[in-house]
XYZ file of C-alpha atoms in Angstrom:
367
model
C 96.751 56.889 87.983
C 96.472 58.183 91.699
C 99.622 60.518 92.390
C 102.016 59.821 95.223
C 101.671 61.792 98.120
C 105.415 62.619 98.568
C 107.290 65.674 99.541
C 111.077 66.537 97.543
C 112.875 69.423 97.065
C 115.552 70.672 94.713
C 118.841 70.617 95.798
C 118.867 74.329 94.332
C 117.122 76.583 93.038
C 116.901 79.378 90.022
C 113.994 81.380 90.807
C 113.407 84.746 92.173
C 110.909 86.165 94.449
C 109.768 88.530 91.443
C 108.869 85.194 89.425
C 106.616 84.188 92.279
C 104.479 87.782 92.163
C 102.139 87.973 89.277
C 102.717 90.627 86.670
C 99.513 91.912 87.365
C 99.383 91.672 90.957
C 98.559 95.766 91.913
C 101.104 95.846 95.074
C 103.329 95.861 91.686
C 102.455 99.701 90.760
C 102.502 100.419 94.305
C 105.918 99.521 94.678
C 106.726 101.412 92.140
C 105.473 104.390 93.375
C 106.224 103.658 96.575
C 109.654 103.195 95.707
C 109.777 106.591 93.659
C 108.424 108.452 96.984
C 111.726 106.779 99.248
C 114.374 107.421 96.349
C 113.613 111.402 96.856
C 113.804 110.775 100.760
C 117.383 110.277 100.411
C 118.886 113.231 102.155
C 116.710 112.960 105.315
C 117.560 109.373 105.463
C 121.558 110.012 105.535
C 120.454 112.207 108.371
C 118.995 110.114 110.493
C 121.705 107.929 110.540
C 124.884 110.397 110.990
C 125.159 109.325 114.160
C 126.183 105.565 113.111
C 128.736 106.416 111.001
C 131.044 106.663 114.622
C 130.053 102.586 115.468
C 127.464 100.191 116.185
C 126.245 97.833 113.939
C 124.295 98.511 110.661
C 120.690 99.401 111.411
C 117.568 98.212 109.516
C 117.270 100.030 106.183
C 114.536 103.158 106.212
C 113.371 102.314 103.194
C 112.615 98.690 104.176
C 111.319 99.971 107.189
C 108.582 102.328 105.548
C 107.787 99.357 102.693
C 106.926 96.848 105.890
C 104.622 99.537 107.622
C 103.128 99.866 104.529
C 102.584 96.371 104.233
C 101.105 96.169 107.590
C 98.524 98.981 106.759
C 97.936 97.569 103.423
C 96.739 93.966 104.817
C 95.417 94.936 108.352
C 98.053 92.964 109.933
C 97.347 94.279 114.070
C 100.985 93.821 115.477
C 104.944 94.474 114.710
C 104.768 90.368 115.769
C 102.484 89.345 113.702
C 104.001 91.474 110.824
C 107.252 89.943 111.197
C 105.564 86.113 111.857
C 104.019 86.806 108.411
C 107.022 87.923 106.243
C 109.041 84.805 107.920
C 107.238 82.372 105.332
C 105.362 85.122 103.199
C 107.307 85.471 99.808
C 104.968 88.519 98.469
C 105.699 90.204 101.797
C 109.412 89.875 101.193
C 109.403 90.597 98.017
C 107.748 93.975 98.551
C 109.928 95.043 101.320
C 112.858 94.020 99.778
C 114.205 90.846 101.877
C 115.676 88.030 100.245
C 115.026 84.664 100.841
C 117.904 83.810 103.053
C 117.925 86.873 104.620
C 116.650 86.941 108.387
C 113.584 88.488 109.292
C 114.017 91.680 111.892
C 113.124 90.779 115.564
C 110.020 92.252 116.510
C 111.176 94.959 119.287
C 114.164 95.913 116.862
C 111.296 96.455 114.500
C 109.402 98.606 116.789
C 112.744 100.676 117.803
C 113.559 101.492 114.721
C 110.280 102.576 113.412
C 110.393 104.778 116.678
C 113.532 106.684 114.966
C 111.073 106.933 111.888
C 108.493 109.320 113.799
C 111.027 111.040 115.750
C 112.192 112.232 112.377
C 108.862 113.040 110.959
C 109.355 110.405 107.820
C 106.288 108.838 107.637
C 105.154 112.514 106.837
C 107.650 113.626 104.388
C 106.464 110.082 102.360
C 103.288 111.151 102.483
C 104.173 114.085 101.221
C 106.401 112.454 98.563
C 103.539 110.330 97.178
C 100.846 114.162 97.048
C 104.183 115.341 94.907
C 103.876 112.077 92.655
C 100.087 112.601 92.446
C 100.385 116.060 90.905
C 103.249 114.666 88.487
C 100.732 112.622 87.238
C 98.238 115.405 86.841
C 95.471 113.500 89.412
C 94.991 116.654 90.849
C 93.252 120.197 90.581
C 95.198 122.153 93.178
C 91.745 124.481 93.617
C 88.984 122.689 94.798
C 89.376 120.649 98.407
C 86.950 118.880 100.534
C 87.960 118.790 104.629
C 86.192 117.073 107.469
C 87.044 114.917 110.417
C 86.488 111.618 112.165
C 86.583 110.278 115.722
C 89.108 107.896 116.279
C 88.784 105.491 119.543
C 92.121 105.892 121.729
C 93.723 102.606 122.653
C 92.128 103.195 127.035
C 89.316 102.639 128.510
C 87.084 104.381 130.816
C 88.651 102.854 134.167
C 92.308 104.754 133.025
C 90.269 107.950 133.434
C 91.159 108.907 136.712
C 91.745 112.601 138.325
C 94.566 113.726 137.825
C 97.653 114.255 139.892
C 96.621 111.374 142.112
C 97.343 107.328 141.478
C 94.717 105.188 141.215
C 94.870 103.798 144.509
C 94.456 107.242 145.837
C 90.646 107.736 143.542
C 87.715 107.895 145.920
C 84.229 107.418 144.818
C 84.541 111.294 144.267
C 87.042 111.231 142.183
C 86.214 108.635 139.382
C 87.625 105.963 140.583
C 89.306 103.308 138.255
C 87.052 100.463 139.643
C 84.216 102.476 140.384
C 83.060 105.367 138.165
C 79.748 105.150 137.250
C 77.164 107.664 138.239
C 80.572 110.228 139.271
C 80.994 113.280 137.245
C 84.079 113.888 135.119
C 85.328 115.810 132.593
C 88.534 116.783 130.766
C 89.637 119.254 133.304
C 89.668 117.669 135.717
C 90.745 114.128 134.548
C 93.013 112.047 132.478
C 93.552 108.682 131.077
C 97.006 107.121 132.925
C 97.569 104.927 129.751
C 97.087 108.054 127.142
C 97.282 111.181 128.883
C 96.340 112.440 125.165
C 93.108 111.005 124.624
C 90.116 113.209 125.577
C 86.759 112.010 126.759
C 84.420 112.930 123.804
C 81.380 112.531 122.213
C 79.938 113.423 118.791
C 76.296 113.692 117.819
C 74.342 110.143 119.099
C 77.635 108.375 120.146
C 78.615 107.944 123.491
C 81.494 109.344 125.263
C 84.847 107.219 124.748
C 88.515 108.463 125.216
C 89.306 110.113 121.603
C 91.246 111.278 118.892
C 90.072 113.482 116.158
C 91.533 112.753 112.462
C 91.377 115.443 109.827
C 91.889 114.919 105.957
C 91.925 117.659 102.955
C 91.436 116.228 99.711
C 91.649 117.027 96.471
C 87.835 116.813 94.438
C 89.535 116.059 91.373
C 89.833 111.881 92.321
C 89.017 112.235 95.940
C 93.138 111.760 97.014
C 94.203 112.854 100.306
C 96.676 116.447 100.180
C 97.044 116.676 104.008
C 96.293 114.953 106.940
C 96.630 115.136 110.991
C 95.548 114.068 114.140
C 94.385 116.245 117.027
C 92.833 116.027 120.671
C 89.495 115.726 120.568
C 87.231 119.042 121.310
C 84.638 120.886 119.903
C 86.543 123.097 117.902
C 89.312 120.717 116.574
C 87.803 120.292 113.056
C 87.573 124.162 111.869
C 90.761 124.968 113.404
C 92.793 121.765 111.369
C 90.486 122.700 108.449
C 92.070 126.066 108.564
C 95.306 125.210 108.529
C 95.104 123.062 106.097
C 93.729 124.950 103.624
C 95.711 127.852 104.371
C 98.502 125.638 103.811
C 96.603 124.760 100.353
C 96.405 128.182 99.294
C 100.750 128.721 100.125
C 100.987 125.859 97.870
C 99.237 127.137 94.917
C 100.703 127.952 91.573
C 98.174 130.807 90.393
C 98.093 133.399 93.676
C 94.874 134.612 92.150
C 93.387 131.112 91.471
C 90.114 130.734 92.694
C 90.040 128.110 96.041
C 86.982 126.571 96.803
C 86.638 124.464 100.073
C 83.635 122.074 100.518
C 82.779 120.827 104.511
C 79.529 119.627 105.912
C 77.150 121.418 108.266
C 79.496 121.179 111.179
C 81.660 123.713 109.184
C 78.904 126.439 109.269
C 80.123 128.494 111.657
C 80.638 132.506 111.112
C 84.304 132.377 112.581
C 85.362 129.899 110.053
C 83.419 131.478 107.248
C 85.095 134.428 107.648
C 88.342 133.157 108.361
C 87.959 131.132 104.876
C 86.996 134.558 103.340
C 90.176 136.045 104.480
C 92.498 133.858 102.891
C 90.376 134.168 99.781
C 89.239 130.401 99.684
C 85.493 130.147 98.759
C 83.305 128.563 101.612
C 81.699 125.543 100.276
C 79.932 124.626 103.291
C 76.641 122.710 103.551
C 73.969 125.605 104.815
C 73.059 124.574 108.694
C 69.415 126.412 108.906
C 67.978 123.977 111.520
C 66.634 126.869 113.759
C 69.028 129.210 113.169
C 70.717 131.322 109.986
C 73.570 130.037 107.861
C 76.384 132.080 108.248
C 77.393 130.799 104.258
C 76.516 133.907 101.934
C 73.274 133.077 99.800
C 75.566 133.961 96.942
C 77.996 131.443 96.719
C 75.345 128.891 98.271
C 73.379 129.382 94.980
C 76.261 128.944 92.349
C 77.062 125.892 90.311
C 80.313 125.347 91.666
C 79.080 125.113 95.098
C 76.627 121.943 93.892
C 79.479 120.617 92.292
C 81.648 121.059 95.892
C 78.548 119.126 97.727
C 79.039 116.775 95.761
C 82.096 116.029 95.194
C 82.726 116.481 99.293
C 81.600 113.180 99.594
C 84.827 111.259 98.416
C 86.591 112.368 101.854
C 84.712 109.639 103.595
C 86.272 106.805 101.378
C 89.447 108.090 102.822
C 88.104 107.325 106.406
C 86.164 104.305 105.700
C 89.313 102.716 103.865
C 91.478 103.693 107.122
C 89.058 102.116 109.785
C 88.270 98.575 108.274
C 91.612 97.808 106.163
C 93.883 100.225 108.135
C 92.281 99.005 111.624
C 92.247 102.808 112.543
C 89.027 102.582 114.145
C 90.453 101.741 117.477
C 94.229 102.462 117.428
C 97.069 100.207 119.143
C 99.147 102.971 119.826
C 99.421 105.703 122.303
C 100.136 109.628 122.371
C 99.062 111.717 119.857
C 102.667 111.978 117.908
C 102.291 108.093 117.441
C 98.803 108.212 116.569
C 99.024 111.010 114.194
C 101.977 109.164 112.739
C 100.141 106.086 112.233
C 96.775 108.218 110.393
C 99.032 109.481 107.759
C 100.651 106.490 106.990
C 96.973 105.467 106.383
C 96.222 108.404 103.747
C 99.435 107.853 102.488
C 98.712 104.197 101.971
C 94.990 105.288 100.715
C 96.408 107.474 98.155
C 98.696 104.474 96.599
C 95.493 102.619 96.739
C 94.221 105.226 94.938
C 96.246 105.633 92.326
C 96.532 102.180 91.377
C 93.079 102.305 90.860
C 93.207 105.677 89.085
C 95.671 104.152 86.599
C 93.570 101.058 85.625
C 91.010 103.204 84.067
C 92.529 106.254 82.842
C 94.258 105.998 79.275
């Protein structure tokens, strides 16, 4: 017998939003360890708000605040609107940031303000932090062996915000690049700057053409491939060895065994004798890909010749799942924020986000 198409609700209701979420769903696991990362972030939390404490009404909760970015990162959602459009009628959404069903979903610009608070106090880098901590608890890393490279991240202007600077756009004359006419005029990052991003840098890499810029850098770990640090720079020539270097020194601080051998594995763009040595001198093995197109490696035929440096090559490799996973599902391709604090803010939410991913996976197949 045909049902009737009719439409009645209960009166009330017993359910929960965790008996709508599967018990296998993975955002469950992620949750989890999401959750573990916030519960440490306590202190810096109750610091943030001091100030409230005198008046003013109650503010959004951090932690809900980092579980929604996460959930906008985690399904590509492009817009604090959006976001919040989404958890008005999505029950997973609310369930993972921690919203009840009668409770009222944030305004969009309170949204934004309050995640503004968030990078002023560096959290979205202390969680990322938090979850690298949980990694090691849970033995996923090697804290020896690292892979580093870069990737060029499209700024959120265009070529007619490229202007000279110190002079409006109205003032621009067909010498000086002007916003509605700039083809065929010579500029450069000396002399100009974006108005939208003063930030950005005009830049090109290999075959690509020139585009305002940002430069991302990851470290990971060759054990699984999981991200240990992460940042954003202007984009230049020299941006990827100096991060790299930082970050691994920052590696080598962080290691247990002083004396443990550190091995760092980079492409051909990392062959350069300045960074070889510098690697050298904070006793971290150069794992670099030999660059002998026309010219002579600077990485020792030694260490170029051993099995761990095969193994690095290899392993080296992973990084790009980190940047591939960041462009298409965390829309970091072309960013929709500006200034390199927000940008850089917004990247390692990303790895942060990646490394969850990550270890979800990790989990699933691991006894």
């Amino acid at each position: 017998m045909r049902g009737a198409d009719t439409f009645t609700e209960s009166l009330f209701s017993m359910r929960k939003l965790d008996d709508f979420v599967p018990k296998s769903h993975p955002l469950r696991s992620i949750r989890v360890m999401a959750n573990e990362a916030l519960a440490k972030m306590d202190r810096l939390f109750a610091g943030m708000y001091e100030a409230d404490l005198k008046g003013g009404r109650p503010s959004i909760a951090p932690e809900k605040l980092l579980r929604a970015m996460l959930i906008q990162v985690l399904y590509s959602i492009r817009s604090e609107r959006q976001l919040m459009e989404q958890v008005q009628y999505n029950l997973l959404f609310r369930w993972f940031i921690g919203l009840a069903m009668d409770d009222e979903v944030w305004v969009p610009t309170v949204f934004t303000k309050n995640r503004e608070r968030l990078i002023k106090h560096d959290a979205v880098i202390e969680f990322f932090n938090e979850v690298v901590a949980i990694a090691e608890k849970k033995c996923l890393l090697s804290g020896e062996h690292f892979s580093v490279d870069g990737t060029l991240i499209q700024a959120w202007a265009g070529h007619k915000s490229f202007v000279r600077k110190g002079k409006d756009s109205d003032d621009q004359g067909s010498d000086g690049g002007s916003a509605d006419d700039f083809k065929g005029e010579k500029r450069s990052n000396e002399t100009h700057e974006s108005r939208t991003d003063p930030d950005a840098r005009l830049y090109r890499k290999g075959k690509t053409a020139s585009e305002l810029r940002y430069i991302g850098h990851t470290l990971t770990d060759n054990r699984h491939g999981l991200v240990v640090n992460a940042r954003v720079t202007r984009a230049d020539g020299h941006a990827e060895r100096d991060a790299a270097k930082i970050m691994i020194d920052d590696a080598r601080q962080a290691a247990d065994d002083a004396s443990a051998e550190i091995t760092l594995g980079a492409d051909k763009g990392y062959d350069a004798q300045e960074f070889i040595e510098a690697c050298q001198q904070m006793k971290v093995a150069p794992h670099v890909a030999q660059n002998t197109s026309g010219r002579r490696s600077s990485v020792p035929d030694t260490i170029a010749s051993s099995v761990g440096y095969a193994i690095s090559q290899q392993k080296r490799k992973l990084i790009e799942q980190g940047f591939g996973w960041a462009k298409t599902v965390g829309r970091m391709r072309q960013v929709m924020v500006r200034g390199l604090k927000k940008v850089d803010q917004l990247f390692v939410l990303n790895m942060a986000a990646y490394n969850l991913v990550r270890m979800r996976s990790l989990a699933q197949v691991r006894p």
